[in-house]
PDB file of C-alpha atoms and ligand atoms in Angstrom:
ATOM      1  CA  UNK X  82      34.711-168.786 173.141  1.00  0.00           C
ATOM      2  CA  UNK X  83      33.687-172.704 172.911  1.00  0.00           C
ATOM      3  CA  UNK X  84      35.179-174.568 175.393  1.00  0.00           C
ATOM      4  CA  UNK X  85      35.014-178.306 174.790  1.00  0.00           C
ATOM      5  CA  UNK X  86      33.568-179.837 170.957  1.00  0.00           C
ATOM      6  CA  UNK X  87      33.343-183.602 169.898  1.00  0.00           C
ATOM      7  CA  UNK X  88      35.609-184.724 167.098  1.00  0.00           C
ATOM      8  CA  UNK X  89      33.586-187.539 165.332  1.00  0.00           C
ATOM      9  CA  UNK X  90      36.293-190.123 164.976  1.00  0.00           C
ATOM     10  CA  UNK X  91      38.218-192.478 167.090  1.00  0.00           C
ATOM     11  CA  UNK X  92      41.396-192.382 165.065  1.00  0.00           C
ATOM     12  CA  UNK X  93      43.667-191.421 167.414  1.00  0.00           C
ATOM     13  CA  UNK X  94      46.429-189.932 164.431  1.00  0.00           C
ATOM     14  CA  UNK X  95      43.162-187.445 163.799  1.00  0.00           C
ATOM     15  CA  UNK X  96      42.722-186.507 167.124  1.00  0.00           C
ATOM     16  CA  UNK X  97      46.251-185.981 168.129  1.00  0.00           C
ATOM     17  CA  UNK X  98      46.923-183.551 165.381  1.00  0.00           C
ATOM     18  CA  UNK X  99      43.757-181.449 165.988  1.00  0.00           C
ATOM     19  CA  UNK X 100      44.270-181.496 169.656  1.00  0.00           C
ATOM     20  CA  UNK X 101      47.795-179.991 169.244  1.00  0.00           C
ATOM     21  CA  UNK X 102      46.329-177.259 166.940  1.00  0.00           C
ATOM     22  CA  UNK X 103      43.993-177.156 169.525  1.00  0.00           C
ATOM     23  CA  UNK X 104      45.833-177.025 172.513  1.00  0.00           C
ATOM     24  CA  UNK X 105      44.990-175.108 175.447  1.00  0.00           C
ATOM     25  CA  UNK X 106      42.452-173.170 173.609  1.00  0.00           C
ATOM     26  CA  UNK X 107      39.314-175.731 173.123  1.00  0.00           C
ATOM     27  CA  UNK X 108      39.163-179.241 173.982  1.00  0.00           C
ATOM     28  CA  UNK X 109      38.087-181.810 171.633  1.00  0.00           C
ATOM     29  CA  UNK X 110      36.529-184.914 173.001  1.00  0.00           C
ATOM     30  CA  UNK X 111      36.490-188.548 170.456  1.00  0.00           C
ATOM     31  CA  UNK X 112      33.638-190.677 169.821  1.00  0.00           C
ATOM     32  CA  UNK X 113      34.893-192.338 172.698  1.00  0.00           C
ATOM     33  CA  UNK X 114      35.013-190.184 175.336  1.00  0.00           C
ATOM     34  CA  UNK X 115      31.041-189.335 174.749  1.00  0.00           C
ATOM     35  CA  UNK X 116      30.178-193.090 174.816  1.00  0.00           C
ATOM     36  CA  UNK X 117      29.527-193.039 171.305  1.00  0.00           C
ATOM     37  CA  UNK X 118      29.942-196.759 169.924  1.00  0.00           C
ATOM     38  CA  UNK X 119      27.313-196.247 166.518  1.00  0.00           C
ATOM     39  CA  UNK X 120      28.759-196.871 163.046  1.00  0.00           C
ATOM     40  CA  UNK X 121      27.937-193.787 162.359  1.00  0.00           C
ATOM     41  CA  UNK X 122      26.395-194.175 158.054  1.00  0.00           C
ATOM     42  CA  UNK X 123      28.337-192.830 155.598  1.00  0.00           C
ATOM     43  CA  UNK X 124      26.010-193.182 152.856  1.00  0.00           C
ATOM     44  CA  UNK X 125      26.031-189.695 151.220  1.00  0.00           C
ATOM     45  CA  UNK X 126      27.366-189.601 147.707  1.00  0.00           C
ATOM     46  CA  UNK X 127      29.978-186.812 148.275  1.00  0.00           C
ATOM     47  CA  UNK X 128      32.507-186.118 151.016  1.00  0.00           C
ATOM     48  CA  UNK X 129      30.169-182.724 151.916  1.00  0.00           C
ATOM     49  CA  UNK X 130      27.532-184.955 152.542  1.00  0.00           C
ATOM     50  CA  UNK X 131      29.365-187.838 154.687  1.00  0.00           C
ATOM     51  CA  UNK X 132      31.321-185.493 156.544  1.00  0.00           C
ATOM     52  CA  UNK X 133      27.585-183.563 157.557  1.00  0.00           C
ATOM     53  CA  UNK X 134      26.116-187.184 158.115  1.00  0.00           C
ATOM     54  CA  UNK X 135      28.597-187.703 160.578  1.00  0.00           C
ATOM     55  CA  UNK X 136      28.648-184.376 162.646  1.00  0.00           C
ATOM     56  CA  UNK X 137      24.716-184.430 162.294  1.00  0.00           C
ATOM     57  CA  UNK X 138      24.382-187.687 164.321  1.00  0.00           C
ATOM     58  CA  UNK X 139      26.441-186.441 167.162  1.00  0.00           C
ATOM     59  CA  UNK X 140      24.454-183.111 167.641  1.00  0.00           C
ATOM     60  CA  UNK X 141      21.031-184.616 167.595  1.00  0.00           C
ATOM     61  CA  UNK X 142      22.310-187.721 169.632  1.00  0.00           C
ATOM     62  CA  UNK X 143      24.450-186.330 171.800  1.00  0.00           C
ATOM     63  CA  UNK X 144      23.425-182.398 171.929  1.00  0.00           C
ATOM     64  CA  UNK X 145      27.014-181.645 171.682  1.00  0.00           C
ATOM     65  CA  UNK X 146      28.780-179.452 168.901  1.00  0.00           C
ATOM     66  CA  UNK X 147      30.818-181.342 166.829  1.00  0.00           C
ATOM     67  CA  UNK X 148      32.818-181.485 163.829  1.00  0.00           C
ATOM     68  CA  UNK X 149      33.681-184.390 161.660  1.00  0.00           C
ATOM     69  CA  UNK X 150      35.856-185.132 158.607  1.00  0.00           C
ATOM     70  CA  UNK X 151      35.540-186.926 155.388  1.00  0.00           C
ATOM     71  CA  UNK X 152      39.025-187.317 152.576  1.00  0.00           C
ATOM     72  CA  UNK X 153      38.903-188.269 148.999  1.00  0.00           C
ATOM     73  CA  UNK X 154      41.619-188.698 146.199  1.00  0.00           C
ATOM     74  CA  UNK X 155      40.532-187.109 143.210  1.00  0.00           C
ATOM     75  CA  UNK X 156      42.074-188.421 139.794  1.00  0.00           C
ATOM     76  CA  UNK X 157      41.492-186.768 136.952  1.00  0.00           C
ATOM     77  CA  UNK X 158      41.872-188.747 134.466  1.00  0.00           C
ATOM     78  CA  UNK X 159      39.375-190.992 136.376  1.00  0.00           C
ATOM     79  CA  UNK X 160      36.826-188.517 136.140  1.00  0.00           C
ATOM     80  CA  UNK X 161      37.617-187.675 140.052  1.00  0.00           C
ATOM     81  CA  UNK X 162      36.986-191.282 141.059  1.00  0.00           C
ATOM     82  CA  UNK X 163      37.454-192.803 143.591  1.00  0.00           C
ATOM     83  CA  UNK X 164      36.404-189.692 145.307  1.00  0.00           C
ATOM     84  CA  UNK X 165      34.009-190.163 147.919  1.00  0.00           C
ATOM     85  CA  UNK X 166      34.948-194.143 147.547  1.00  0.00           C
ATOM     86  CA  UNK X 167      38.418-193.797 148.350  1.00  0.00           C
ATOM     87  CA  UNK X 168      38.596-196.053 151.312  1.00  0.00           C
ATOM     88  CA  UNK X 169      36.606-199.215 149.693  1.00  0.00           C
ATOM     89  CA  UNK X 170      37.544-198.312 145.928  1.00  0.00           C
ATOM     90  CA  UNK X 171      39.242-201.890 145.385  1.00  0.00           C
ATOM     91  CA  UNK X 172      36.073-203.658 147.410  1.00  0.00           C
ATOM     92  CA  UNK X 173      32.886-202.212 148.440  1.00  0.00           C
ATOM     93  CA  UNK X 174      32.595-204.239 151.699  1.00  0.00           C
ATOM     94  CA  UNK X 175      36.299-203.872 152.914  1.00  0.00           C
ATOM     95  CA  UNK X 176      38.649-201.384 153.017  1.00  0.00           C
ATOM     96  CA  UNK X 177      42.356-203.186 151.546  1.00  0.00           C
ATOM     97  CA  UNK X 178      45.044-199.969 151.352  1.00  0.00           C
ATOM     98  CA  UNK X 179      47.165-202.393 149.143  1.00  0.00           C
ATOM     99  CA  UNK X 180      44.419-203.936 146.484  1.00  0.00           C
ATOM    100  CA  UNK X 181      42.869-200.104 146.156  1.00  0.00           C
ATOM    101  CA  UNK X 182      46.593-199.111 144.922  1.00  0.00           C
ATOM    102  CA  UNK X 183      47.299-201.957 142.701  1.00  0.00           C
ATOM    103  CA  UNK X 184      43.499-200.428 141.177  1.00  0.00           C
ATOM    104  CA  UNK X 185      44.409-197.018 141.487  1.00  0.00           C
ATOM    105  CA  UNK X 186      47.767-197.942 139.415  1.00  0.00           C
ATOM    106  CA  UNK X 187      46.037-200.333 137.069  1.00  0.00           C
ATOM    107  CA  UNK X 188      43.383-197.828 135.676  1.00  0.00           C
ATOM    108  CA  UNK X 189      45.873-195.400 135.014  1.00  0.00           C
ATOM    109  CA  UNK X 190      49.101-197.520 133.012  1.00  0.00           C
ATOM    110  CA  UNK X 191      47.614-196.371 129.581  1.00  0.00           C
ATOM    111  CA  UNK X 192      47.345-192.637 130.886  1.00  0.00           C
ATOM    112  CA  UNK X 193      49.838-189.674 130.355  1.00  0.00           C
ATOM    113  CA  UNK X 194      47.971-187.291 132.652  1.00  0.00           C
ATOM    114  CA  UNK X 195      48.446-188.518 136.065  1.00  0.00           C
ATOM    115  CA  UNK X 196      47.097-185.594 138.057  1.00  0.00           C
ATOM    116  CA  UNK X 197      45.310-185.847 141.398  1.00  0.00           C
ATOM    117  CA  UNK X 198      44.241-183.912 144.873  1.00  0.00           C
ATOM    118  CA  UNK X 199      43.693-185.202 148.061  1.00  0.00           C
ATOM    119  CA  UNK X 200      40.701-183.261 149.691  1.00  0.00           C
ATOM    120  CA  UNK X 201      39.379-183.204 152.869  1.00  0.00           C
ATOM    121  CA  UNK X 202      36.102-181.649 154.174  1.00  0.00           C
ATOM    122  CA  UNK X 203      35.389-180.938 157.432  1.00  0.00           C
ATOM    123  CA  UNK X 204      31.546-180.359 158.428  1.00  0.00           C
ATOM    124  CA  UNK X 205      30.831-178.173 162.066  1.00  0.00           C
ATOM    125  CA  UNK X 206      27.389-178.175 163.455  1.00  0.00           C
ATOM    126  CA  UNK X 207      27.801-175.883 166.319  1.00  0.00           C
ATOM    127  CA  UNK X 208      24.496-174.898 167.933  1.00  0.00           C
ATOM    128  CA  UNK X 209      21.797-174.431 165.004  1.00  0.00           C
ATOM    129  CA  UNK X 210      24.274-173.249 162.559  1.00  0.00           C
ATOM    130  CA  UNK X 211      26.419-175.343 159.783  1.00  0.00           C
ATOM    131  CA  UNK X 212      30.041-175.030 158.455  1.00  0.00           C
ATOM    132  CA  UNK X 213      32.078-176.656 156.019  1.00  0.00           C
ATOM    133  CA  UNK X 214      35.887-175.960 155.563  1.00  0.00           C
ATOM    134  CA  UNK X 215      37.982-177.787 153.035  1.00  0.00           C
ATOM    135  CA  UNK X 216      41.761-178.650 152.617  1.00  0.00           C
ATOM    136  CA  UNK X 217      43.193-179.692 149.045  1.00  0.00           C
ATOM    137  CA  UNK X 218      46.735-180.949 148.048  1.00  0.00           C
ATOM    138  CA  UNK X 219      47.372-180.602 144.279  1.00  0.00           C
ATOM    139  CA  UNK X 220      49.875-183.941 142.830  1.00  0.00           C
ATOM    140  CA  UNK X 221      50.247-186.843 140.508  1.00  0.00           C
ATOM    141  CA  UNK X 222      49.790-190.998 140.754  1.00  0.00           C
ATOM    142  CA  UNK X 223      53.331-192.164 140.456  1.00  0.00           C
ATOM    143  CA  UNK X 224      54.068-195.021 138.270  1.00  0.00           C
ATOM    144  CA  UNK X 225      55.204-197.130 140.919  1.00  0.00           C
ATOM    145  CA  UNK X 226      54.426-196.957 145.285  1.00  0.00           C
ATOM    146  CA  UNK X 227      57.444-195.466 146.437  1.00  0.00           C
ATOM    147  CA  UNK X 228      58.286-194.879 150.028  1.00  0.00           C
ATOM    148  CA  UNK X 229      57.869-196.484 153.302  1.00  0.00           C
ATOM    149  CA  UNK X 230      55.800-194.121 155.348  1.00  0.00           C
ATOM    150  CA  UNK X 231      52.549-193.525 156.166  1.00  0.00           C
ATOM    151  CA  UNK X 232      49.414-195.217 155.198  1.00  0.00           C
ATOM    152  CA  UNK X 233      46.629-195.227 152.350  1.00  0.00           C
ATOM    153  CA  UNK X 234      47.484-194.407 149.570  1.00  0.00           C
ATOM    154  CA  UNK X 235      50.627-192.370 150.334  1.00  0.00           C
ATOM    155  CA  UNK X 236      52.943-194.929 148.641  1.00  0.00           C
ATOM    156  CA  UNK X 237      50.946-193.623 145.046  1.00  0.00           C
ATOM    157  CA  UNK X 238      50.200-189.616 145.924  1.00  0.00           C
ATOM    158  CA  UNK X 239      53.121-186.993 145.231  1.00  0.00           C
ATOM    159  CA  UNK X 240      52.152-183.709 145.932  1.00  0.00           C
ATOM    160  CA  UNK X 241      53.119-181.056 143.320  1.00  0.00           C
ATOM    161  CA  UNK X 242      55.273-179.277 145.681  1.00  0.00           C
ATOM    162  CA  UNK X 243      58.020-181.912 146.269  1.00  0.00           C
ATOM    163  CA  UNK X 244      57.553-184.572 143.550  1.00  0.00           C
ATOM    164  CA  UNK X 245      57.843-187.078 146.555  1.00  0.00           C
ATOM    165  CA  UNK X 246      55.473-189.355 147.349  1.00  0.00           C
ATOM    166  CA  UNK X 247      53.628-188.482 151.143  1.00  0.00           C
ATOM    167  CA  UNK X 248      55.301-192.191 151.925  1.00  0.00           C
ATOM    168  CA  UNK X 249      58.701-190.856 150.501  1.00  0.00           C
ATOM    169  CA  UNK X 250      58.600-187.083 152.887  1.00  0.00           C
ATOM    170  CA  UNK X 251      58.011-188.899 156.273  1.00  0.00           C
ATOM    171  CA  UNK X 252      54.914-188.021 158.008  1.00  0.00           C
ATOM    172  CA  UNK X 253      56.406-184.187 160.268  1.00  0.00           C
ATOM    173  CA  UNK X 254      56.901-182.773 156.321  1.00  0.00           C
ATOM    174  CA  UNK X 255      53.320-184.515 154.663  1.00  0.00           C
ATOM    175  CA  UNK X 256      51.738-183.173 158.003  1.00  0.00           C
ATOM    176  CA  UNK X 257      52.981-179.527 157.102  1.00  0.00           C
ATOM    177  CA  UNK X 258      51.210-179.131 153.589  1.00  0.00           C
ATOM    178  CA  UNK X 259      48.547-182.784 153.569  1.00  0.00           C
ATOM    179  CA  UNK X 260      44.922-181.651 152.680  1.00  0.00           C
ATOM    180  CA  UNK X 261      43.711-183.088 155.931  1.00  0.00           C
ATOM    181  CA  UNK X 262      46.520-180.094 157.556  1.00  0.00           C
ATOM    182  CA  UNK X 263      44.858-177.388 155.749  1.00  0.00           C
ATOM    183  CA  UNK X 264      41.304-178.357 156.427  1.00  0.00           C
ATOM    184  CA  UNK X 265      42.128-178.728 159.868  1.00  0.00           C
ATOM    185  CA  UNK X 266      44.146-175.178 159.883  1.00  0.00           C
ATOM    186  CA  UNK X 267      41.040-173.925 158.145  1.00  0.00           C
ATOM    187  CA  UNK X 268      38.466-175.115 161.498  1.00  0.00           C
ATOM    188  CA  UNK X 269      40.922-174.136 163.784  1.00  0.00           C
ATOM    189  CA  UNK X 270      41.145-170.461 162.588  1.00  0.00           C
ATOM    190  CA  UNK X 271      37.388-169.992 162.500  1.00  0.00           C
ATOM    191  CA  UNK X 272      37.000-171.858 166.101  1.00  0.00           C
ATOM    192  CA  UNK X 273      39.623-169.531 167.631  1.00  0.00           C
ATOM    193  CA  UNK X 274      37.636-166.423 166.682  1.00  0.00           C
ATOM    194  CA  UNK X 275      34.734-167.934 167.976  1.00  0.00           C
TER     195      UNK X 275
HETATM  196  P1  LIG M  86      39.029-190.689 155.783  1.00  0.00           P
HETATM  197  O1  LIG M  86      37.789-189.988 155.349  1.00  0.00           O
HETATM  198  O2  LIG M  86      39.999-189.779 156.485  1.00  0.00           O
HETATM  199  O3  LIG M  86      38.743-191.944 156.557  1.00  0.00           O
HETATM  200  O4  LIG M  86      39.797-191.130 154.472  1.00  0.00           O
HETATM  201  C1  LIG M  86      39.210-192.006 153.519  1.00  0.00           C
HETATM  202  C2  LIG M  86      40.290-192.805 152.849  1.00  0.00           C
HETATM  203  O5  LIG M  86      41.138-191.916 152.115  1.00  0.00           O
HETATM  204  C3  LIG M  86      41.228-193.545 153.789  1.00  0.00           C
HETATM  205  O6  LIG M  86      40.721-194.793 154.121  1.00  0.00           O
HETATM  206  C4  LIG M  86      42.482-193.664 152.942  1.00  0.00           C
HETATM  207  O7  LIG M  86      42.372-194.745 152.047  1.00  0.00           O
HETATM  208  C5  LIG M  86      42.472-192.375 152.137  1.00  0.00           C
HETATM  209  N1  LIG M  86      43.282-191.332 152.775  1.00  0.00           N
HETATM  210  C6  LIG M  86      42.829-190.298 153.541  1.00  0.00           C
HETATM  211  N2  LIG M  86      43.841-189.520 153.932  1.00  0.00           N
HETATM  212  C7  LIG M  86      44.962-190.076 153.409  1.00  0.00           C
HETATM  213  C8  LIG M  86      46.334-189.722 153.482  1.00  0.00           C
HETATM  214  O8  LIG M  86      46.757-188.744 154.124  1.00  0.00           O
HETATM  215  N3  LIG M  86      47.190-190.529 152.814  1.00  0.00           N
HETATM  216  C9  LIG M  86      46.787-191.619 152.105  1.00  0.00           C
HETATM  217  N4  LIG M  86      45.518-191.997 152.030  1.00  0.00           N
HETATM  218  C10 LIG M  86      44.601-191.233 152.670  1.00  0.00           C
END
């Protein structure tokens, strides 16, 4: 069984949750904690490819196994945009949670079909070999942000299977079904039978 693998982030939300799926079975070092201060490049034009970018670097940097993560929102009626842009949709250079949901909002007031997913990929090198696992939460753009919680775009996204937005269900229920949830659930299963 693996004992210790680096988590290439330094959000410390992300690595809390995966350390308490984690816990007492593998630890998971940050960015951080291997003296990893590189902007690591996302520059890949899917969420696949960043999320491999990213776990890449560390292995041939570092010669550590690692996994790292990489989210889109996925509109429909948008053609799946902003997709792998989600972050910087409303401005290349900067990422502004507020102007990309006044974009996210304005592209779609003419549209009746409002449907979206949130997916999250998460890329393992471990050793020579590669793995991708993927978490996806089916929903709609709400007319209107609703809700006080979270971050991102959670004010926008309802999943499906409440009609809430993630902002409205307060972060213990979003953190129960959220894409990032499943693709994490998805890692930990296959590192536990490792
Ligand atoms: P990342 O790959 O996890 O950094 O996510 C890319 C972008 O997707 C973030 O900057 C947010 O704008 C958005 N995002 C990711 N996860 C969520 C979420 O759970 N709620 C709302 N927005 C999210």
């Amino acid at each position: 069984m693996i004992q210790q693998i680096v988590f290439a982030t330094n959000n410390a939300h992300k690595l809390a949750e995966v350390r308490a799926m984690l816990a007492g079975r593998i630890e998971i070092l940050s960015l951080a904690d291997i003296g990893c201060t590189a902007d690591i490049p996302e520059t890949a034009d899917t969420l696949e490819g960043n999320a491999l970018l990213k776990a890449r670097y560390v292995h041939e940097h570092f010669a550590l196994d690692c996994f790292a993560d990489d989210t889109g929102l996925e509109v429909d009626a948008l053609d799946g945009a902003p997709g792998v842009h989600t972050a910087r949709y409303a401005y290349p250079d900067r990422h502004d949670p507020e102007a990309n949901n006044r974009k996210l909002l304005a592209a779609l007031s003419d549209c009746t079909d409002r449907t979206a997913r949130f997916r999250t990929v998460i890329a393992l090198v471990l050793g020579t070999a590669e793995y991708l696992f993927e978490g996806v939460v089916e929903g709609f753009i709400v007319p209107e942000p609703a809700g006080t919680g979270g971050f991102g775009y959670d004010p926008v996204f309802a999943p499906a299977e409440t009609g809430l937005t993630f902002a409205q269900m307060g972060v213990e229920a979003k953190n129960v079904i959220s894409h990032r949830a499943r693709a994490v659930a998805e890692l930990t299963a296959f590192l536990s039978r490792q």
